[in-house]
Coordinates of C-alpha atoms and ligand atoms in Angstrom, one line a residue:
M1 CA -116.8 72.6 44.7
K2 CA -120.4 72.1 43.7
Q3 CA -121.9 69.0 41.9
N4 CA -121.8 69.2 38.1
N5 CA -123.5 66.5 36.1
L6 CA -121.5 65.5 33.0
W7 CA -124.7 64.2 31.2
Q8 CA -126.2 67.6 31.4
E9 CA -123.2 69.1 29.8
T10 CA -122.9 66.6 27.0
S11 CA -126.6 65.8 26.3
E12 CA -127.2 66.1 22.4
E13 CA -130.9 66.0 22.9
K14 CA -132.2 69.5 24.0
P15 CA -135.9 69.6 23.6
T16 CA -138.0 72.4 25.2
F17 CA -141.2 72.0 26.9
K18 CA -143.7 74.5 28.2
L19 CA -145.2 75.4 31.7
L20 CA -148.5 74.0 32.7
E21 CA -150.8 76.9 33.0
G22 CA -154.7 76.7 33.4
T23 CA -156.8 73.6 33.2
V24 CA -155.9 70.7 30.8
E25 CA -158.1 67.5 30.4
S26 CA -156.4 64.3 29.3
D27 CA -157.1 60.7 29.2
I28 CA -153.9 60.1 31.4
T29 CA -151.8 62.2 33.7
I30 CA -148.3 61.2 34.3
V31 CA -146.3 62.7 37.3
G32 CA -142.6 62.3 36.7
G33 CA -140.5 62.6 33.5
G34 CA -137.9 59.8 33.8
Y35 CA -137.8 56.6 31.7
T36 CA -141.0 55.3 33.3
G37 CA -143.1 58.5 32.7
C38 CA -141.6 59.2 29.3
S39 CA -141.9 55.7 28.1
A40 CA -145.6 55.5 29.1
A41 CA -146.3 58.9 27.6
L42 CA -144.8 57.8 24.3
T43 CA -146.7 54.5 24.3
A44 CA -150.0 56.1 25.3
A45 CA -149.7 58.7 22.7
E46 CA -148.8 56.3 20.0
N47 CA -152.0 54.4 20.9
G48 CA -154.1 57.4 20.5
L49 CA -154.7 58.4 24.2
S50 CA -154.3 62.0 25.1
V51 CA -151.4 62.4 27.9
S52 CA -150.2 65.1 30.1
L53 CA -146.8 64.6 31.8
I54 CA -145.5 67.0 34.3
D55 CA -142.1 67.4 36.0
Q56 CA -139.8 70.1 37.2
Q57 CA -137.3 69.2 34.6
I58 CA -137.3 66.0 32.3
G59 CA -134.6 63.8 33.4
Y60 CA -134.2 65.5 36.7
G61 CA -134.2 62.2 38.6
G62 CA -132.2 59.0 38.3
S63 CA -132.8 59.0 34.6
G64 CA -130.5 62.1 34.1
R65 CA -127.8 61.0 36.6
N66 CA -127.2 57.3 36.2
V67 CA -124.2 55.3 34.9
G68 CA -125.8 54.5 31.5
L69 CA -125.4 50.7 31.6
V70 CA -128.2 49.3 29.6
N71 CA -128.5 45.8 31.0
A72 CA -131.0 42.9 30.9
G73 CA -132.9 41.7 33.9
L74 CA -132.7 43.1 37.5
W75 CA -129.7 43.1 39.9
L76 CA -131.1 40.0 41.4
P77 CA -130.2 36.7 39.6
P78 CA -133.2 35.1 38.1
E79 CA -133.5 32.2 40.6
K80 CA -133.8 34.8 43.4
V81 CA -136.5 36.5 41.4
E82 CA -138.5 33.3 40.9
G83 CA -137.9 32.4 44.7
I84 CA -139.4 35.7 45.7
L85 CA -142.3 35.9 43.3
G86 CA -143.0 32.2 42.8
K87 CA -142.2 30.2 39.7
K88 CA -144.8 31.6 37.3
D89 CA -144.6 35.2 38.1
G90 CA -140.8 35.1 38.4
I91 CA -140.4 33.6 35.0
K92 CA -142.8 36.1 33.6
L93 CA -140.8 39.0 34.9
N94 CA -137.4 37.6 34.1
E95 CA -138.5 36.9 30.5
A96 CA -139.9 40.3 30.1
L97 CA -136.7 42.1 31.4
A98 CA -134.4 39.8 29.4
T99 CA -135.7 41.7 26.3
A100 CA -135.3 45.2 27.9
P101 CA -132.0 46.1 26.1
D102 CA -133.8 45.2 22.7
L103 CA -136.5 47.6 23.7
V104 CA -134.3 50.4 24.6
F105 CA -131.9 50.1 21.6
N106 CA -134.7 49.7 19.1
L107 CA -136.5 52.8 20.5
I108 CA -133.2 54.7 20.2
N109 CA -132.7 53.5 16.6
K110 CA -136.3 53.9 15.4
N111 CA -136.6 57.4 16.7
N112 CA -133.1 58.7 16.0
I113 CA -132.5 59.5 19.6
S114 CA -129.0 61.1 19.9
C115 CA -127.7 59.5 23.0
N116 CA -124.3 58.1 22.1
A117 CA -125.8 54.6 22.2
D118 CA -123.1 51.9 22.0
R119 CA -124.1 48.3 22.0
A120 CA -120.6 47.2 22.7
G121 CA -121.6 45.0 25.6
T122 CA -121.2 45.2 29.3
L123 CA -118.9 43.4 31.9
H124 CA -119.7 42.3 35.4
C125 CA -116.2 42.1 36.8
A126 CA -115.3 39.8 39.7
H127 CA -113.4 41.7 42.3
S128 CA -112.5 38.5 44.2
Q129 CA -112.7 34.7 44.2
N130 CA -116.1 34.9 45.7
G131 CA -117.1 37.5 43.0
L132 CA -115.9 34.9 40.5
K133 CA -118.2 32.3 42.0
D134 CA -121.0 34.8 42.0
I135 CA -120.7 35.6 38.1
K136 CA -120.3 31.8 37.3
N137 CA -123.5 31.2 39.2
R138 CA -125.3 34.1 37.3
Y139 CA -123.9 32.7 34.1
R140 CA -125.4 29.2 34.8
Q141 CA -128.9 30.6 35.8
L142 CA -128.9 33.1 32.9
S143 CA -127.7 30.7 30.3
E144 CA -130.4 28.1 31.4
R145 CA -132.9 30.8 30.5
G146 CA -131.6 31.4 27.1
A147 CA -129.2 34.4 27.5
E148 CA -126.1 34.4 25.4
L149 CA -123.2 35.4 27.7
K150 CA -119.5 34.6 28.2
V151 CA -117.4 34.1 31.3
L152 CA -113.9 35.5 30.7
D153 CA -111.1 34.3 32.7
K154 CA -108.5 36.5 34.4
N155 CA -106.3 37.1 31.3
E156 CA -109.2 37.6 29.0
T157 CA -110.7 40.1 31.5
E158 CA -107.4 42.0 31.6
L159 CA -107.3 42.1 27.8
V160 CA -110.8 43.7 27.6
T161 CA -110.6 46.0 30.5
G162 CA -107.0 46.8 30.5
S163 CA -106.8 46.3 34.3
S164 CA -105.2 43.5 36.2
S165 CA -107.6 44.0 39.2
F166 CA -110.2 41.3 38.3
Q167 CA -110.4 37.5 38.6
G168 CA -112.7 37.2 35.7
A169 CA -115.9 38.9 34.2
L170 CA -119.4 38.1 32.8
L171 CA -119.7 39.6 29.3
N172 CA -123.1 40.3 27.8
E173 CA -122.5 41.5 24.3
K174 CA -126.1 42.5 23.8
A175 CA -126.0 45.1 26.5
G176 CA -124.4 48.5 26.2
T177 CA -124.0 52.2 27.2
I178 CA -125.9 55.4 26.6
N179 CA -125.8 59.0 27.6
P180 CA -128.6 58.4 30.1
L181 CA -130.0 61.9 30.2
S182 CA -129.9 62.3 26.4
Y183 CA -131.9 59.0 26.2
C184 CA -134.6 60.4 28.6
L185 CA -134.8 63.7 26.8
G186 CA -135.1 61.9 23.4
L187 CA -138.1 59.7 24.8
A188 CA -139.8 62.9 25.9
R189 CA -139.2 64.7 22.5
V190 CA -140.5 61.7 20.6
A191 CA -143.6 61.4 23.0
Q192 CA -144.2 65.1 22.4
S193 CA -144.0 64.8 18.6
R194 CA -146.6 62.0 18.9
G195 CA -149.0 64.4 20.6
A196 CA -148.2 64.0 24.4
N197 CA -148.4 67.3 26.3
I198 CA -145.0 67.5 28.1
F199 CA -144.7 70.3 30.9
E200 CA -141.6 71.3 32.8
S201 CA -141.3 73.7 35.8
S202 CA -144.5 72.0 36.9
L203 CA -144.5 69.9 39.9
A204 CA -147.6 68.2 41.2
T205 CA -148.5 69.6 44.6
K206 CA -151.7 67.9 45.4
I207 CA -153.8 65.0 43.8
E208 CA -157.5 64.3 44.5
F209 CA -160.1 61.9 43.2
H210 CA -163.3 63.8 42.6
N211 CA -166.4 62.9 40.7
N212 CA -164.6 59.9 39.2
E213 CA -161.7 62.0 38.0
W214 CA -158.1 62.5 39.2
I215 CA -157.2 66.1 39.7
T216 CA -153.7 66.9 39.7
H217 CA -152.7 70.5 40.9
T218 CA -149.4 72.3 40.1
E219 CA -148.5 75.8 41.2
K220 CA -150.1 77.3 38.0
G221 CA -152.5 74.8 36.6
L222 CA -154.3 71.6 37.0
I223 CA -155.0 68.4 34.9
K224 CA -158.1 66.3 35.1
S225 CA -157.9 62.8 33.8
K226 CA -159.6 59.4 34.4
K227 CA -156.1 57.7 34.7
I228 CA -153.0 58.5 36.6
L229 CA -149.5 57.3 36.8
I230 CA -147.1 58.4 39.6
A231 CA -143.5 57.8 38.2
T232 CA -141.5 59.6 40.7
N233 CA -139.1 56.7 41.9
A234 CA -136.6 57.9 44.3
Y235 CA -137.3 61.7 43.5
L236 CA -140.9 62.1 44.9
K237 CA -141.4 65.8 45.9
G238 CA -144.2 66.6 48.3
I239 CA -147.6 65.7 46.7
S240 CA -150.5 65.8 49.2
G241 CA -153.7 63.7 48.8
I242 CA -152.3 60.3 47.8
P243 CA -150.2 57.6 49.6
T244 CA -146.6 57.8 48.5
A245 CA -144.1 55.1 47.5
K246 CA -142.0 53.8 50.3
Y247 CA -138.4 52.6 49.7
T248 CA -134.8 52.7 51.0
P249 CA -132.9 55.7 49.6
V250 CA -129.4 54.7 48.4
F251 CA -127.0 57.2 47.0
Y252 CA -124.6 56.6 44.2
F253 CA -122.2 59.1 42.6
Q254 CA -119.9 59.4 39.6
A255 CA -116.8 61.3 38.7
A256 CA -115.6 61.9 35.2
T257 CA -112.2 63.2 33.8
K258 CA -112.0 65.5 30.9
P259 CA -111.5 63.8 27.4
L260 CA -108.4 61.9 27.6
P261 CA -105.7 61.8 25.0
K262 CA -104.8 58.5 23.2
E263 CA -101.5 57.8 25.1
I264 CA -103.4 57.7 28.6
I265 CA -106.5 56.0 27.3
K266 CA -104.9 53.3 24.9
N267 CA -105.1 50.4 27.3
I268 CA -108.3 51.5 29.2
L269 CA -111.5 49.5 28.0
P270 CA -110.3 49.2 24.5
K271 CA -113.7 47.8 23.3
S272 CA -115.8 50.4 25.2
H273 CA -117.5 48.1 27.5
G274 CA -119.5 49.5 30.4
C275 CA -118.5 47.8 33.7
W276 CA -119.4 47.2 37.3
D277 CA -118.0 44.9 39.8
T278 CA -119.2 42.3 42.2
A279 CA -118.1 44.1 45.6
T280 CA -120.9 44.6 48.2
V281 CA -119.9 48.3 48.0
M282 CA -119.9 48.3 44.3
S283 CA -118.2 50.5 41.7
S284 CA -118.8 51.1 38.1
F285 CA -116.5 52.4 35.4
R286 CA -116.9 53.3 31.7
L287 CA -115.7 55.8 29.0
D288 CA -118.0 58.2 27.3
C289 CA -118.0 58.9 23.6
D290 CA -115.2 61.5 24.1
N291 CA -113.0 59.2 26.1
R292 CA -113.7 60.6 29.4
F293 CA -113.1 58.1 32.2
I294 CA -116.1 57.9 34.5
I295 CA -116.1 56.1 37.8
G296 CA -118.9 55.5 40.2
G297 CA -119.5 54.2 43.7
I298 CA -122.0 54.1 46.4
G299 CA -122.3 57.2 48.7
N300 CA -123.8 60.6 49.1
L301 CA -121.6 63.3 47.8
G302 CA -123.7 66.1 49.3
Q303 CA -124.1 69.5 47.7
N304 CA -120.4 70.4 48.3
I305 CA -118.8 67.0 47.3
S306 CA -117.8 64.8 50.2
K307 CA -114.0 64.5 50.5
I308 CA -114.2 60.9 51.5
H309 CA -116.0 59.8 48.4
S310 CA -114.0 62.1 46.0
S311 CA -110.7 61.1 47.3
W312 CA -111.9 57.4 46.9
A313 CA -112.7 58.0 43.2
K314 CA -109.3 59.1 42.5
R315 CA -107.6 56.3 44.4
K316 CA -109.9 53.7 42.9
A317 CA -109.3 55.0 39.3
Y318 CA -105.6 55.0 39.9
S319 CA -105.7 51.4 41.4
L320 CA -107.6 50.1 38.4
Y321 CA -105.5 52.1 35.8
P322 CA -102.1 53.4 36.9
S323 CA -102.0 55.7 33.8
L324 CA -104.8 57.7 35.5
K325 CA -102.3 58.9 38.1
N326 CA -102.6 62.6 38.7
I327 CA -105.5 62.9 36.2
P328 CA -108.0 65.3 37.8
F329 CA -111.8 64.7 37.7
E330 CA -113.8 67.6 36.3
C331 CA -117.4 66.5 37.0
F332 CA -118.8 65.0 40.3
W333 CA -122.5 64.3 40.5
G334 CA -124.8 61.9 42.5
G335 CA -128.2 60.5 42.4
E336 CA -130.6 58.6 44.5
I337 CA -131.7 54.9 44.0
S338 CA -135.0 53.7 45.4
M339 CA -134.3 50.2 46.9
T340 CA -137.2 47.9 47.9
D341 CA -137.0 45.3 50.6
D342 CA -136.7 42.4 48.1
H343 CA -135.0 44.5 45.4
I344 CA -137.9 44.0 43.1
P345 CA -139.7 46.9 41.6
K346 CA -143.3 47.6 42.6
I347 CA -146.5 48.6 40.7
Y348 CA -148.7 50.0 43.5
R349 CA -152.4 50.4 42.6
F350 CA -153.6 53.2 44.9
G351 CA -156.9 53.9 43.5
K352 CA -159.2 53.5 40.5
N353 CA -157.0 53.5 37.2
A354 CA -154.2 54.8 39.4
Y355 CA -150.7 53.4 39.7
S356 CA -147.5 54.3 41.2
I357 CA -144.3 52.6 39.9
F358 CA -141.0 52.6 41.8
G359 CA -138.2 50.5 43.3
Y360 CA -136.1 49.6 40.4
S361 CA -133.2 49.1 43.0
G362 CA -130.6 50.4 40.8
R363 CA -131.4 48.9 37.5
G364 CA -134.0 51.1 35.7
I365 CA -133.0 52.0 32.2
G366 CA -134.4 48.8 30.7
P367 CA -136.9 48.1 33.4
G368 CA -138.2 51.6 33.6
T369 CA -138.6 51.8 29.8
Y370 CA -140.5 48.4 29.9
F371 CA -142.7 49.1 32.9
G372 CA -143.6 52.5 31.5
K373 CA -144.7 50.9 28.2
S374 CA -146.6 48.1 30.0
I375 CA -148.6 50.5 32.2
A376 CA -149.6 52.6 29.1
E377 CA -150.8 49.5 27.6
V378 CA -152.9 48.7 30.6
F379 CA -154.4 52.3 30.2
C380 CA -155.2 51.5 26.7
N381 CA -156.7 47.9 26.9
E382 CA -157.7 48.0 30.7
N383 CA -156.1 44.5 31.2
E384 CA -153.5 44.2 33.8
D385 CA -152.2 40.8 32.3
S386 CA -149.7 42.8 30.1
L387 CA -147.8 44.0 33.2
P388 CA -144.5 42.2 33.9
I389 CA -145.5 42.0 37.6
R390 CA -148.8 41.9 39.5
P391 CA -149.7 45.2 41.0
T392 CA -149.8 45.4 44.9
S393 CA -152.3 47.3 47.0
S394 CA -149.7 47.9 49.8
N395 CA -146.7 50.2 49.6
N396 CA -145.0 49.0 52.9
Q397 CA -141.2 48.9 53.1
R398 CA -139.8 48.5 56.7
F399 CA -137.3 50.8 58.4
S400 CA -136.4 52.3 55.0
R401 CA -134.6 55.5 56.1
I402 CA -132.6 53.6 58.8
K403 CA -131.5 51.0 56.3
G404 CA -130.4 53.9 53.9
S405 CA -128.3 55.4 56.7
F406 CA -126.6 52.1 57.4
I407 CA -125.8 51.6 53.7
E408 CA -124.3 55.1 53.6
L409 CA -122.2 54.6 56.7
G410 CA -120.9 51.3 55.2
A411 CA -120.0 53.1 52.0
K412 CA -118.1 55.8 53.9
I413 CA -116.1 53.3 56.0
N414 CA -115.4 51.4 52.8
H415 CA -114.3 54.5 50.9
L416 CA -112.0 55.7 53.8
I417 CA -109.9 52.5 53.7
Ligands
FAD1 C1 -126.4 57.2 40.3 C2 -127.4 56.2 39.6 C3 -126.9 55.3 38.9 C4 -127.7 54.3 38.2 N1 -127.0 53.5 37.2 C5 -127.8 52.7 36.5 C6 -127.5 52.1 35.4 O1 -126.3 52.1 35.0 N2 -128.2 51.3 34.6 C7 -129.6 51.2 35.0 O2 -130.3 50.4 34.3 N3 -130.1 51.9 36.0 C8 -129.3 52.7 36.8 N4 -129.8 53.4 37.9 C9 -131.3 53.3 38.1 C10 -132.1 54.2 37.1 O3 -131.4 55.4 36.9 C11 -133.4 54.5 37.7 O4 -134.1 53.3 38.2 C12 -134.3 55.0 36.6 O5 -133.8 56.3 36.1 C13 -135.7 55.4 37.3 O6 -136.5 56.0 36.3 P1 -137.9 56.6 36.7 O7 -138.5 57.2 35.5 O8 -138.7 55.6 37.4 O9 -137.6 57.8 37.8 P2 -136.7 59.0 37.7 O10 -135.8 59.1 36.5 O11 -136.0 59.2 39.1 O12 -137.7 60.2 37.5 C14 -138.6 60.6 38.5 C15 -139.0 62.0 38.2 O13 -140.1 62.4 39.0 C16 -140.0 63.8 39.2 N5 -140.9 64.2 40.3 C17 -140.7 64.0 41.6 N6 -141.8 64.6 42.3 C18 -142.6 65.2 41.5 C19 -143.7 65.9 41.5 N7 -144.3 66.3 42.7 N8 -144.4 66.5 40.3 C20 -143.7 66.2 39.1 N9 -142.7 65.4 39.0 C21 -142.0 65.0 40.1 C22 -138.7 64.1 39.4 O14 -138.3 65.4 39.2 C23 -137.9 63.1 38.4 O15 -137.6 63.6 37.3 C24 -129.0 54.2 38.6 C25 -129.6 55.1 39.4 C26 -128.8 56.2 40.0 C27 -129.3 57.2 40.9

């Protein structure tokens, strides 16, 4: 069995984009059409700059494969962020990303992006007593910073999840779920309608800086521009001529049932919350708009679907919801997360007016949209103060491939048990 991505089968946004042929001159070149690139293209075009964005396929990367949980902040709790970046910079990043769900849902509403957006809230579910301590700690930290959250006890969690597996949950009613690929395609459609040139089947192969200009080559064309953004996150495909982002690759996969009838679904997530848990080898679960049950976990499915991970998905779904016994999964697909050493995204300045943004470490719908918008503002007003985080001039992450292999081994062992 081969991978088949549910979001590709159900995306309501289906814009078309042309191939890059010949020479194009723009103010900005953007390499990569996920949330970061598309959000940057949209903001730049709305501010009157000419933009050319290239990709093999819009939403080919994490933006077209993820769980679709639109959450505030990063994975890290805010005190950790302030500890790593220092109080002032940490507060700036935390405050910026606290507003990210507003940014995403406002863009969706304002531009009529058809992505089954459902701002019903998300639940961070405590899988153990330690997990409960973790969410209470997060609750304290986030509440002190103005977030409106609720800690649910075991009974309340059972009522809203329909599962008795959890000790409690942290509810964020301002968060929600989307069809992630549709959102990305919608952003690209709107950017194109505002004048951005969006090209598909057009991978950057070489980038050079010549006569004060960035020249980006693809198989059939090239773009000349004064400013450039590399927004390839975990999906960078061979570009020569520039230093590349360094990160630890972590695989995550999902499995979805077919649309389920009322009698099976009636106790499962009655309020349509999107959920993930506190386990180190974490899992996620949600419904889509047609009542498919979708479960996710860490691991590399491989092209032909690893038995270890696919059998785990069935067992896990059944352990959460006995009514899912013998319900087959119809779609299995996976994606790659780019994890940085400190789990904080990076804005890497690799040359004049040249930035690479990567390392969302598993939370990129809100952050990617926010970072893309902010970098476009820097291109417009040439002032880096509007960035949520200081750019670095180093892209060093240590032993990244080895760390990725360890995480995969841990996930396989965990999914065997
Ligand atoms: C399975 C999974 C589940 C996740 N779940 C969530 C979640 O629920 N909530 C959340 O907030 N985040 C989640 N994330 C993280 C989130 O999806 C990513 O952080 C986000 O999509 C990154 O967006 P991006 O635009 O930076 O990169 P991407 O979406 O990865 O886009 C990079 C693009 O660059 C293109 N590219 C690469 N090389 C070239 C080249 N040479 N020329 C042109 N284009 C190129 C690729 O084709 C790709 O389309 C998840 C990630 C994964 C993988």
